[in-house]
Coordinates of C-alpha atoms in Angstrom, one line a residue:
M270 CA 122.9 86.8 69.5
S271 CA 121.7 90.1 68.0
L272 CA 121.8 93.4 69.9
T273 CA 118.0 93.1 70.3
Q274 CA 118.2 90.0 72.3
Y275 CA 120.5 91.7 74.7
A276 CA 118.1 94.5 75.2
L277 CA 115.4 92.0 76.3
V278 CA 117.6 90.7 79.3
P279 CA 116.3 92.4 82.4
P280 CA 118.9 94.2 84.5
P281 CA 120.0 92.3 87.7
A282 CA 117.9 93.0 90.7
T283 CA 119.2 95.4 93.3
L284 CA 120.0 93.6 96.4
L285 CA 119.3 95.6 99.5
P286 CA 121.0 95.0 102.8
P287 CA 119.0 92.8 105.0
A288 CA 119.1 95.2 107.8
F289 CA 117.5 97.9 105.6
E290 CA 114.9 95.5 104.4
A291 CA 114.1 94.7 108.1
F292 CA 114.0 98.4 108.9
Y293 CA 111.7 99.1 106.0
T294 CA 109.3 96.3 106.9
L295 CA 109.0 97.5 110.5
H296 CA 108.7 101.3 109.8
Y297 CA 107.0 101.8 106.5
L298 CA 103.5 101.6 107.8
P299 CA 104.0 103.9 110.8
Y300 CA 105.9 106.4 108.7
L301 CA 103.1 106.4 106.0
T302 CA 100.3 106.6 108.7
Y303 CA 102.2 109.6 110.2
A304 CA 102.6 111.4 106.9
Q305 CA 99.1 110.8 105.8
A306 CA 97.9 112.5 109.0
H307 CA 99.5 115.6 107.6
L308 CA 99.5 115.3 103.8
P309 CA 97.2 114.1 100.9
P310 CA 97.7 110.3 100.4
N311 CA 99.7 110.7 97.2
T312 CA 102.0 113.3 98.7
A313 CA 102.4 111.3 101.8
T314 CA 103.4 108.2 99.8
T315 CA 105.9 110.3 97.8
V316 CA 107.5 111.8 100.9
V317 CA 107.9 108.3 102.7
K318 CA 109.4 106.9 99.5
Q319 CA 111.8 109.8 99.3
V320 CA 112.8 109.3 103.0
F321 CA 113.5 105.6 102.5
G322 CA 115.3 106.4 99.2
A323 CA 117.5 108.9 101.1
L324 CA 118.1 106.3 103.9
I325 CA 119.2 103.5 101.6
T326 CA 121.5 106.0 99.7
N327 CA 123.2 106.9 102.9
W328 CA 122.7 103.5 104.7
N329 CA 126.3 103.3 105.9
S330 CA 126.0 106.7 107.5
V331 CA 122.6 105.8 109.0
V332 CA 123.8 102.5 110.6
S333 CA 127.0 104.0 111.9
A334 CA 125.0 106.8 113.8
P335 CA 124.6 106.5 117.5
N336 CA 120.8 105.9 117.0
P337 CA 119.8 105.0 113.5
T338 CA 116.1 104.6 114.2
A339 CA 116.1 108.1 115.7
K340 CA 118.1 109.6 112.7
A341 CA 115.6 108.0 110.3
W342 CA 112.6 109.1 112.3
D343 CA 113.9 112.7 112.5
Q344 CA 114.4 112.8 108.8
L345 CA 110.8 111.7 108.1
S346 CA 109.4 114.2 110.7
R347 CA 111.4 117.1 109.1
E348 CA 110.3 116.2 105.6
V349 CA 106.6 116.1 106.7
R350 CA 107.0 119.4 108.5
E351 CA 108.6 120.9 105.3
Q352 CA 105.6 119.8 103.3
A353 CA 102.7 120.7 105.6
P354 CA 102.0 122.8 108.8
L355 CA 101.8 121.1 112.1
L356 CA 98.3 120.2 113.2
P357 CA 97.0 122.4 116.2
I358 CA 98.3 120.1 119.0
P359 CA 99.9 121.8 122.0
A360 CA 103.3 120.5 122.4
D361 CA 106.7 121.7 123.8
C362 CA 109.0 120.5 121.0
V363 CA 108.9 118.5 117.8
L364 CA 109.3 115.1 119.6
H365 CA 106.5 115.9 122.0
Y366 CA 104.3 116.8 119.0
D367 CA 105.4 113.5 117.2
I368 CA 104.5 111.5 120.2
L369 CA 101.1 113.1 120.5
M370 CA 100.4 112.5 116.9
L371 CA 101.5 108.9 117.1
A372 CA 99.2 108.5 120.2
A373 CA 96.3 110.0 118.2
L374 CA 97.0 107.5 115.5
G375 CA 96.7 104.7 117.9
Y376 CA 100.2 103.8 118.8
T377 CA 101.2 103.1 122.3
P378 CA 104.1 104.8 124.1
T379 CA 106.1 101.5 123.6
A380 CA 105.3 101.4 119.9
S381 CA 106.1 105.1 119.5
A382 CA 109.4 104.6 121.2
D383 CA 110.2 101.8 118.7
I384 CA 109.1 104.0 115.8
T385 CA 110.9 107.1 116.8
G386 CA 114.0 105.3 118.2
R387 CA 113.7 107.1 121.5
D388 CA 113.9 105.9 125.1
P389 CA 110.7 104.3 126.2
I390 CA 110.9 106.1 129.5
K391 CA 111.2 109.5 127.7
I392 CA 108.2 108.6 125.4
R393 CA 106.0 107.6 128.3
Y394 CA 106.9 110.9 130.2
L395 CA 106.0 112.9 127.0
S396 CA 102.8 110.8 126.6
R397 CA 101.7 111.6 130.2
T398 CA 102.6 115.4 129.8
S399 CA 101.2 115.7 126.3
T400 CA 97.5 116.0 127.3
P401 CA 96.3 118.7 129.6
R402 CA 95.1 117.4 133.0
P403 CA 92.0 118.8 134.6
T404 CA 92.8 121.2 137.4
G405 CA 91.0 121.4 140.8

């Protein structure tokens, strides 16, 4: 066999941990949807790919965190905020803003809890307090 023949052999495929593949499958679309609400489509796609790249690079650290899903969401949310200003939505904190945005994008409080890794009771509370109530 010549050296040229060796160059034609494709490198072995990288095997990702099954837990990461499952996490990616569950979270890619909501992450991209959130990012696209703030960024141009190409930039949003790049940011989401970078976040998932960072997650897989540090996967052992992510899964050993007390709440891996929250850690991943916080990274995405932070990256989006660094790329674009927040939209004019009244919120008390970053998570409150994120829950409002997810609701505006059509996610229920239960889905938002799954996406952000937060307690569903907290998310329902933030959802109820996130829209001004009429007075009087």
